[in-house]
mmCIF file of C-alpha atoms and ligand atoms in Angstrom:
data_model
loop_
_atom_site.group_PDB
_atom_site.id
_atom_site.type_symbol
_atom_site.label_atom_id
_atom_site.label_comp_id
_atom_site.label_asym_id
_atom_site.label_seq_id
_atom_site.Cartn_x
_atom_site.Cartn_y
_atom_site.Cartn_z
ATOM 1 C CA UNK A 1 0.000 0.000 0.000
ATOM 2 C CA UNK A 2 1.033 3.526 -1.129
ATOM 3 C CA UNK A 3 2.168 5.377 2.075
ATOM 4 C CA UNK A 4 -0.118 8.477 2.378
ATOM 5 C CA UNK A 5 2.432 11.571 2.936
ATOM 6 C CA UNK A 6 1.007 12.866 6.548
ATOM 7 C CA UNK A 7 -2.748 12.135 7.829
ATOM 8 C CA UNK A 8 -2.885 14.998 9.064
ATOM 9 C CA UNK A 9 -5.470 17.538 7.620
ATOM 10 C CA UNK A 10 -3.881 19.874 4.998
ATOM 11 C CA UNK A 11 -5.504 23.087 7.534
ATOM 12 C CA UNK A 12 -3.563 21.540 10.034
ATOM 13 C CA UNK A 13 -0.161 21.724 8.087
ATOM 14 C CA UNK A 14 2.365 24.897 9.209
ATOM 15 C CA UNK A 15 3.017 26.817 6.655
ATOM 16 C CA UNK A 16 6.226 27.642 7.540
ATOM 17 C CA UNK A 17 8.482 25.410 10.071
ATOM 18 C CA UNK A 18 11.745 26.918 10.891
ATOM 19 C CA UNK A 19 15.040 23.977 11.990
ATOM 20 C CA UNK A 20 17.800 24.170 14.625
ATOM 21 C CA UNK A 21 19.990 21.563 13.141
ATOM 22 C CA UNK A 22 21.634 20.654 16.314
ATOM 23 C CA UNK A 23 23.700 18.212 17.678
ATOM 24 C CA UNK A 24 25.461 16.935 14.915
ATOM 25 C CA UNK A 25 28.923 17.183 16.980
ATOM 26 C CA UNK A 26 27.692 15.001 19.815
ATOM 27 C CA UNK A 27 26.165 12.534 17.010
ATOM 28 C CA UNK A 28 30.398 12.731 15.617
ATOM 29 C CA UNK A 29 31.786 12.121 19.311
ATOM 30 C CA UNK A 30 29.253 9.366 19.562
ATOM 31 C CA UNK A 31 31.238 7.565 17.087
ATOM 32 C CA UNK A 32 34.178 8.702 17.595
ATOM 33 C CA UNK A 33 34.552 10.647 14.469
ATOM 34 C CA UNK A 34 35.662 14.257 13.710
ATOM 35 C CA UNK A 35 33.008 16.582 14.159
ATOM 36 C CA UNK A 36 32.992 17.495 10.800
ATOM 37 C CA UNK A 37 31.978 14.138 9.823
ATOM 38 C CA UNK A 38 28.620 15.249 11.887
ATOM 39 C CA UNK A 39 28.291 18.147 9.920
ATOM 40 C CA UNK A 40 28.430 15.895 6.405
ATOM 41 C CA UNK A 41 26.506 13.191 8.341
ATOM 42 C CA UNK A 42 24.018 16.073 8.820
ATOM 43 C CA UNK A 43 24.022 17.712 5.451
ATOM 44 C CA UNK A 44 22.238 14.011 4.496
ATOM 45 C CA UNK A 45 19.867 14.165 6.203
ATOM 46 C CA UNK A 46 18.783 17.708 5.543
ATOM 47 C CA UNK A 47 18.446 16.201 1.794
ATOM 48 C CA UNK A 48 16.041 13.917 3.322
ATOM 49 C CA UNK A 49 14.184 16.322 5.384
ATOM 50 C CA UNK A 50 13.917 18.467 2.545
ATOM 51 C CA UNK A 51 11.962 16.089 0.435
ATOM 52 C CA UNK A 52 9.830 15.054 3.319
ATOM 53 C CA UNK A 53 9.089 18.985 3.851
ATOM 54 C CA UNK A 54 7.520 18.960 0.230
ATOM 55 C CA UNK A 55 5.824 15.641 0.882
ATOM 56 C CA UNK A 56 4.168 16.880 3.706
ATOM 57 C CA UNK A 57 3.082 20.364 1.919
ATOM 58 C CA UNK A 58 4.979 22.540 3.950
ATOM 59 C CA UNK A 59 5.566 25.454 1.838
ATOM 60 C CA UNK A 60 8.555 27.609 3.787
ATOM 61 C CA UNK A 61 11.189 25.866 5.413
ATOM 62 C CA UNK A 62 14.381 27.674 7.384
ATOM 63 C CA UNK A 63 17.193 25.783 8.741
ATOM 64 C CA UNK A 64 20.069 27.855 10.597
ATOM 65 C CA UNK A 65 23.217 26.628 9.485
ATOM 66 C CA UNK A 66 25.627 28.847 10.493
ATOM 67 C CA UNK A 67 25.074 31.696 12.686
ATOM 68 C CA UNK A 68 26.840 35.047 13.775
ATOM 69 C CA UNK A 69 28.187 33.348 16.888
ATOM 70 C CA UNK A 70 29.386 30.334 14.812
ATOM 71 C CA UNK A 71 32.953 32.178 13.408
ATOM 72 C CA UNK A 72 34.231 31.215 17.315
ATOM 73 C CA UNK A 73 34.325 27.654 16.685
ATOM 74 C CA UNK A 74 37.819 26.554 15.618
ATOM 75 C CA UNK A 75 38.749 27.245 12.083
ATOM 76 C CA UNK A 76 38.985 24.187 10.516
ATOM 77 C CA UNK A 77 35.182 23.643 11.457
ATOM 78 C CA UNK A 78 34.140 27.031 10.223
ATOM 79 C CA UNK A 79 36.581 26.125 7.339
ATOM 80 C CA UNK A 80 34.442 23.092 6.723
ATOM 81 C CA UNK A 81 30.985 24.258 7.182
ATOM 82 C CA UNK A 82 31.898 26.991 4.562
ATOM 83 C CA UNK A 83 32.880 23.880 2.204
ATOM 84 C CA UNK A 84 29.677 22.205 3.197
ATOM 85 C CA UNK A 85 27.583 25.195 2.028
ATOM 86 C CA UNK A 86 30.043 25.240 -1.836
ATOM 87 C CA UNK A 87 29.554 21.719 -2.014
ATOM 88 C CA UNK A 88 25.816 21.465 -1.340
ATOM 89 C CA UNK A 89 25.555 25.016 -4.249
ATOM 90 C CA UNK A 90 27.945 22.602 -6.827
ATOM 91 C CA UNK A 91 26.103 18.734 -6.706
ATOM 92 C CA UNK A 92 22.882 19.688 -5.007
ATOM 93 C CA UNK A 93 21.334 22.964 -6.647
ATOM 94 C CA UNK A 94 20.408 20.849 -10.349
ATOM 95 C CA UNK A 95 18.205 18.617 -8.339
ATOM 96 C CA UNK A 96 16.770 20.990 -5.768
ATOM 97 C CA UNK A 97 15.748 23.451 -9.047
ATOM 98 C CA UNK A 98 13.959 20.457 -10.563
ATOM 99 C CA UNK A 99 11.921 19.712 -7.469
ATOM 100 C CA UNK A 100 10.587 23.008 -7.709
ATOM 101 C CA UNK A 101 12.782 24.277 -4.220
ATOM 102 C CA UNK A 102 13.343 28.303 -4.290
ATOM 103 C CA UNK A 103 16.773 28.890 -2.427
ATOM 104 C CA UNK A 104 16.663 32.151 -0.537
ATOM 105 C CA UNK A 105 19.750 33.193 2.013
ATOM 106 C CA UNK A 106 18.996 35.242 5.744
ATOM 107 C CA UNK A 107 22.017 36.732 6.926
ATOM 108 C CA UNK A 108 24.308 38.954 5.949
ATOM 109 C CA UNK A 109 25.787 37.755 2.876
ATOM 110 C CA UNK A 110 28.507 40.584 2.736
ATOM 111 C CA UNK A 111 30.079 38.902 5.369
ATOM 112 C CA UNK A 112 31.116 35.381 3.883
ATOM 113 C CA UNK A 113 34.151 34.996 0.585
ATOM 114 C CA UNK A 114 33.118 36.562 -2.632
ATOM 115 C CA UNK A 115 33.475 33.358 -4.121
ATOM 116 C CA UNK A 116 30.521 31.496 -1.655
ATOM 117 C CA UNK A 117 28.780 35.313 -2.399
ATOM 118 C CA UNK A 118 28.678 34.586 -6.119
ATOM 119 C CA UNK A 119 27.530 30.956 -6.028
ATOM 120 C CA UNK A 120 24.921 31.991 -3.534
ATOM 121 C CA UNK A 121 23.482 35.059 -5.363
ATOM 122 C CA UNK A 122 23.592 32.626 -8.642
ATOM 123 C CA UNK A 123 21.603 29.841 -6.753
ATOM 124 C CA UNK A 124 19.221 32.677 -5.721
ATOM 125 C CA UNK A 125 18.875 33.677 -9.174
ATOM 126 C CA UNK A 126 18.284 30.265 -10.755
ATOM 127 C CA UNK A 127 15.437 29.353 -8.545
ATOM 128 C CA UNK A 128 14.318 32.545 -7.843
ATOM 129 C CA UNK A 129 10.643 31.207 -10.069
ATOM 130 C CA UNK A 130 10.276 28.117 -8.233
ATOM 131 C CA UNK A 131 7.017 27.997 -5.709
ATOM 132 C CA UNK A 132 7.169 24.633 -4.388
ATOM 133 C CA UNK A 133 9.092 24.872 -1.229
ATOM 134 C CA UNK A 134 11.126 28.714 -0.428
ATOM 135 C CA UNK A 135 14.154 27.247 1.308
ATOM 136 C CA UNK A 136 15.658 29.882 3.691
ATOM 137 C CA UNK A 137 18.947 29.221 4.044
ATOM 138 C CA UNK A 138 20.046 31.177 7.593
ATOM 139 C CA UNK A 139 23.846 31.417 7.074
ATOM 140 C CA UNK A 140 26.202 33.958 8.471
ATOM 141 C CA UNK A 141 22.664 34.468 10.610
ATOM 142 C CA UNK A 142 22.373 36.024 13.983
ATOM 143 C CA UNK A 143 18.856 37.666 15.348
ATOM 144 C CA UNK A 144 20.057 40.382 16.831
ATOM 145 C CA UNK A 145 22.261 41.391 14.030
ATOM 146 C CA UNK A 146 19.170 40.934 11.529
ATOM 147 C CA UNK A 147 17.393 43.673 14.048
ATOM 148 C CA UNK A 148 20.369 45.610 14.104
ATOM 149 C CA UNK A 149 20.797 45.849 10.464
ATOM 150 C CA UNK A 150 17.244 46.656 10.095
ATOM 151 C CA UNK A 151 17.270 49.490 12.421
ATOM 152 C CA UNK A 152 20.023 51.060 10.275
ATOM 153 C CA UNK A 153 18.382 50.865 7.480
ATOM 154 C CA UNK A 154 15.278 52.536 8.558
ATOM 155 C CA UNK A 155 17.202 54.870 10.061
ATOM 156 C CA UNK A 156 19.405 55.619 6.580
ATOM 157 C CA UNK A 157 15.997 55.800 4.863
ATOM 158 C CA UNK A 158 14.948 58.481 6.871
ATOM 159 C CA UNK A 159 11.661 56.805 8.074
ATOM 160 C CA UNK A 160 10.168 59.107 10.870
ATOM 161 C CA UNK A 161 9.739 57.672 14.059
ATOM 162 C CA UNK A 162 6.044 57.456 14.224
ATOM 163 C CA UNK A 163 6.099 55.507 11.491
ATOM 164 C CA UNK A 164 7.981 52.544 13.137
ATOM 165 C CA UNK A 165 5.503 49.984 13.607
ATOM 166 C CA UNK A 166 5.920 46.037 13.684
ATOM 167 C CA UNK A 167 4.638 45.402 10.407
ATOM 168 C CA UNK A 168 7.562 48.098 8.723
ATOM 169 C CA UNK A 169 10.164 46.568 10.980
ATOM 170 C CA UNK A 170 8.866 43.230 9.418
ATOM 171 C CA UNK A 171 9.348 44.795 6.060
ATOM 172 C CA UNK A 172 13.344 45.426 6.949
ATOM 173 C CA UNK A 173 14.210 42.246 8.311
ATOM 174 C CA UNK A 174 15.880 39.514 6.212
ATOM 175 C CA UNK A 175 12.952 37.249 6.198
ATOM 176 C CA UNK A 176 10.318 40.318 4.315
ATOM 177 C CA UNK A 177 7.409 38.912 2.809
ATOM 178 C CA UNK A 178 8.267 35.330 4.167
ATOM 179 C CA UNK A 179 5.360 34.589 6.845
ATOM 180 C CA UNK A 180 6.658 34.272 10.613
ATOM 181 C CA UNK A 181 7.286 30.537 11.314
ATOM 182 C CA UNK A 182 4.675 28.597 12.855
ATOM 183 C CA UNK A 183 6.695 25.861 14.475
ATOM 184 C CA UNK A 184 10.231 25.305 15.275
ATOM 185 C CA UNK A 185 11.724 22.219 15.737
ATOM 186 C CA UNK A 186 15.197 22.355 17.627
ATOM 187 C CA UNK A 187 16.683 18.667 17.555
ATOM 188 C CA UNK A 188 19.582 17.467 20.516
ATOM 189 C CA UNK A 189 17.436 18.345 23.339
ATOM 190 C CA UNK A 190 18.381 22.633 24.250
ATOM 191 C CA UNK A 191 15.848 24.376 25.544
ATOM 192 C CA UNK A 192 17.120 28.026 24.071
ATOM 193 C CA UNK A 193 16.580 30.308 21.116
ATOM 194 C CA UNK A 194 19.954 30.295 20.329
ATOM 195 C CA UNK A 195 19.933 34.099 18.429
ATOM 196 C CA UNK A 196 17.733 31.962 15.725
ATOM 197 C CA UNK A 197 14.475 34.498 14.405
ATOM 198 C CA UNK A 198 14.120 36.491 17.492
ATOM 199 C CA UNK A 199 11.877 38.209 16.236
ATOM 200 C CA UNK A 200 9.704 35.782 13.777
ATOM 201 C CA UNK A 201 9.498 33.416 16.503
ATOM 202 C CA UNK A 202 7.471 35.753 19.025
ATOM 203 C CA UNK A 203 4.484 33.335 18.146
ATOM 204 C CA UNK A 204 6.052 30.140 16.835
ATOM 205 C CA UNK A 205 5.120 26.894 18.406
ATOM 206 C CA UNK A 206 7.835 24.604 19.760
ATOM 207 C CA UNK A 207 8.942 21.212 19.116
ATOM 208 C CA UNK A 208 12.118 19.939 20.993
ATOM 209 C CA UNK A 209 13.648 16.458 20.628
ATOM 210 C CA UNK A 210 16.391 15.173 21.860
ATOM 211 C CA UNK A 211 17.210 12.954 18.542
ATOM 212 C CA UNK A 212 20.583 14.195 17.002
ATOM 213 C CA UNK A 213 19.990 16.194 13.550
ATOM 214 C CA UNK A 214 21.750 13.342 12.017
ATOM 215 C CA UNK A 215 19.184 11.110 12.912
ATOM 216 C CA UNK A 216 16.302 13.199 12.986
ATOM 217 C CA UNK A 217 14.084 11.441 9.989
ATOM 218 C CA UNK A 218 10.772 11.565 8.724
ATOM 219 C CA UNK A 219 8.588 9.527 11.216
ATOM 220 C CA UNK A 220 9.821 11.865 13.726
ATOM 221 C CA UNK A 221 9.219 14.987 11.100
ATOM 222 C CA UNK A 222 5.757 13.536 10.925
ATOM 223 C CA UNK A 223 5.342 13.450 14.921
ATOM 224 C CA UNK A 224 6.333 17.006 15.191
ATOM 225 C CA UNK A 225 4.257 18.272 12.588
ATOM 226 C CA UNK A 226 1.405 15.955 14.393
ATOM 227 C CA UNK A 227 2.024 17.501 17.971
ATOM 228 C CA UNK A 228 1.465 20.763 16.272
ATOM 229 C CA UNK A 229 -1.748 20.194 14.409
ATOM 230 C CA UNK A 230 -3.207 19.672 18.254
ATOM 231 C CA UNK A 231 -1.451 22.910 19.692
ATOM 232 C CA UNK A 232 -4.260 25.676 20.475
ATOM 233 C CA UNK A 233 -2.584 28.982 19.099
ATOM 234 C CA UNK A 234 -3.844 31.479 20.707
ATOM 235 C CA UNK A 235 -1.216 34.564 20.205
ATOM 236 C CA UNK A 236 -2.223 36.111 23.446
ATOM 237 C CA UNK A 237 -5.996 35.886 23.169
ATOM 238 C CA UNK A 238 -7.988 33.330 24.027
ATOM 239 C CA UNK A 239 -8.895 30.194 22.525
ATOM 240 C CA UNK A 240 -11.887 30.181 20.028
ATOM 241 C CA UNK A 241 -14.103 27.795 21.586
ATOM 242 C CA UNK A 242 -13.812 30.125 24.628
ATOM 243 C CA UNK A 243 -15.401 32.942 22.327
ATOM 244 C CA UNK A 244 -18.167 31.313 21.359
ATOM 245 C CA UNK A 245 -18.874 29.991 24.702
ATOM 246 C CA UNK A 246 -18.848 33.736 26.219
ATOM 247 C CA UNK A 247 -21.074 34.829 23.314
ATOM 248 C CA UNK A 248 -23.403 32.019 23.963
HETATM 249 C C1 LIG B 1 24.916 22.503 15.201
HETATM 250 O O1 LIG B 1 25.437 21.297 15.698
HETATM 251 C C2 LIG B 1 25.025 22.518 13.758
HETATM 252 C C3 LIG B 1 25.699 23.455 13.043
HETATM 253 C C4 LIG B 1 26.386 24.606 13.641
HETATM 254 C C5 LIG B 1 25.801 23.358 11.580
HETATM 255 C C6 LIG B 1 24.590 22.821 10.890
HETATM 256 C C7 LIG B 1 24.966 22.490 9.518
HETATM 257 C C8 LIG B 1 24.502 21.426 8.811
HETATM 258 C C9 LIG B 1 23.485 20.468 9.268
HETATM 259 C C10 LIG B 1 25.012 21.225 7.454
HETATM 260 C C11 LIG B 1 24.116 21.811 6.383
HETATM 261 C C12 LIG B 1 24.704 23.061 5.975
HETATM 262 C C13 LIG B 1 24.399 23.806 4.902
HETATM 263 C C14 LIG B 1 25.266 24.927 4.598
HETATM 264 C C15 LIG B 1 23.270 23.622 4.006
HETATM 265 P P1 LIG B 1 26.651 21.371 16.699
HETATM 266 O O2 LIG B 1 27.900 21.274 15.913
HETATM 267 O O3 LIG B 1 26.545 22.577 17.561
HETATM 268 O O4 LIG B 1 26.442 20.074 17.560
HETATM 269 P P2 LIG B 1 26.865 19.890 19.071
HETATM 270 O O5 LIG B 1 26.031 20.853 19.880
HETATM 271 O O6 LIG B 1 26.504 18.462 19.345
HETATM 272 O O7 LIG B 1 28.335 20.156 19.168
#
């Protein structure tokens, strides 16, 4: 029998679910292997968790890969995870364009080798039509520095103070016109934000697991996105069944 994607009721699907890929050093150390082998072991498995994000009809998906805070770790790490990120432009952007997959970058872009500049921006520009999945790639990402660089440029483009409301700051911030996430899912068991969408997140529903990115796969994928579809969102108010039973 066919497997049916997810059972759960298209309504019911986030639209946007935003990753913390964590944990992939502790999944290396497990084995005893350099922790770079956790970041390739990981880079898998976000091949598989991007298919299963299309299966299940999610139509945004971020994943931090590399943030602000992530140039401290020792170089040949950073050296790698800048490799990762050439390597997964060079043999993976072909097959990502014909699944329909839009790659979009959060960060700040200025800030990484004009050579990974130039494959990003052409990655950008060959899916830039593609509507099946908007893949937001958070590298070089911090949340603070997004809110930082935002303020500066509303400030450089003179915008008068009164007219700083949460929808223009919105309109500044790397993610524009991408709706705020609905769920997060943070794998390798932290309970922190981690500088990841400050300010997206001040809604988003949570899903932590302790599974290792490495081995976080589609049955769990499936349970997170399940768990969801039974959270009450209320952003601040109160439930909806509550409503009508106060109107009654
Ligand atoms: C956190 O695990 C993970 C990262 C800092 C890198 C995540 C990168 C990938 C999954 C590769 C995909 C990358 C691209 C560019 C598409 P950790 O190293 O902090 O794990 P630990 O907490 O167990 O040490």
């Amino acid at each position: 029998m066919a497997e049916t994607p997810s059972a759960i009721p298209l309504e019911k699907i986030p639209q946007h679910v935003a990753m913390i890929m964590d944990g992939n050093g502790r999944w290396a150390l497990q084995r005893g292997l350099p922790r770079l082998s956790g970041h390739k072991a990981g880079t898998e498995n976000l091949r598989r968790v991007i298919r299963s994000t299309v299966e299940f009809g999610v139509k945004y998906l971020t994943i931090y890969a590399f943030s602000t805070e992530n140039w401290g770790r020792p170089p040949e790490e950073v050296k790698g995870l800048m490799l990762i990120l050439q390597d997964v432009i060079d043999h993976e952007l072909n097959e990502l364009n014909r699944e329909g997959v839009q790659l979009r970058h959060i960060g700040r872009l200025e800030g990484l080798e004009p050579r990974i500049q130039k494959k990003v921006l052409k990655a950008i520009e060959l899916t830039k039509n593609n509507d099946r999945l908007i893949l937001n790639v958070a590298f070089n990402y911090g949340g603070r520095d997004e809110i930082v660089c935002a303020i500066q440029k509303i400030i450089n483009d003179g915008i008068p103070a009164v007219d700083v409301t949460d929808e223009l700051v919105g309109k500044y911030l790397f993610t524009a016109n991408v709706p705020d996430p609905d769920l997060i899912i943070r794998t390798s068991g932290e309970l922190r934000v981690s500088n990841f969408l400050i300010w997206q997140a001040a809604y988003s529903e949570w899903y932590i697991t302790p599974t290792f990115w490495p081995d976080f796969d589609k049955e769990e994928y499936r349970h997170a996105l399940e768990s969801f579809a039974q959270r009450d969102r209320r952003f601040g108010k109160v439930s909806s069944g509550e409503l009508l039973e106060s109107n009654a």
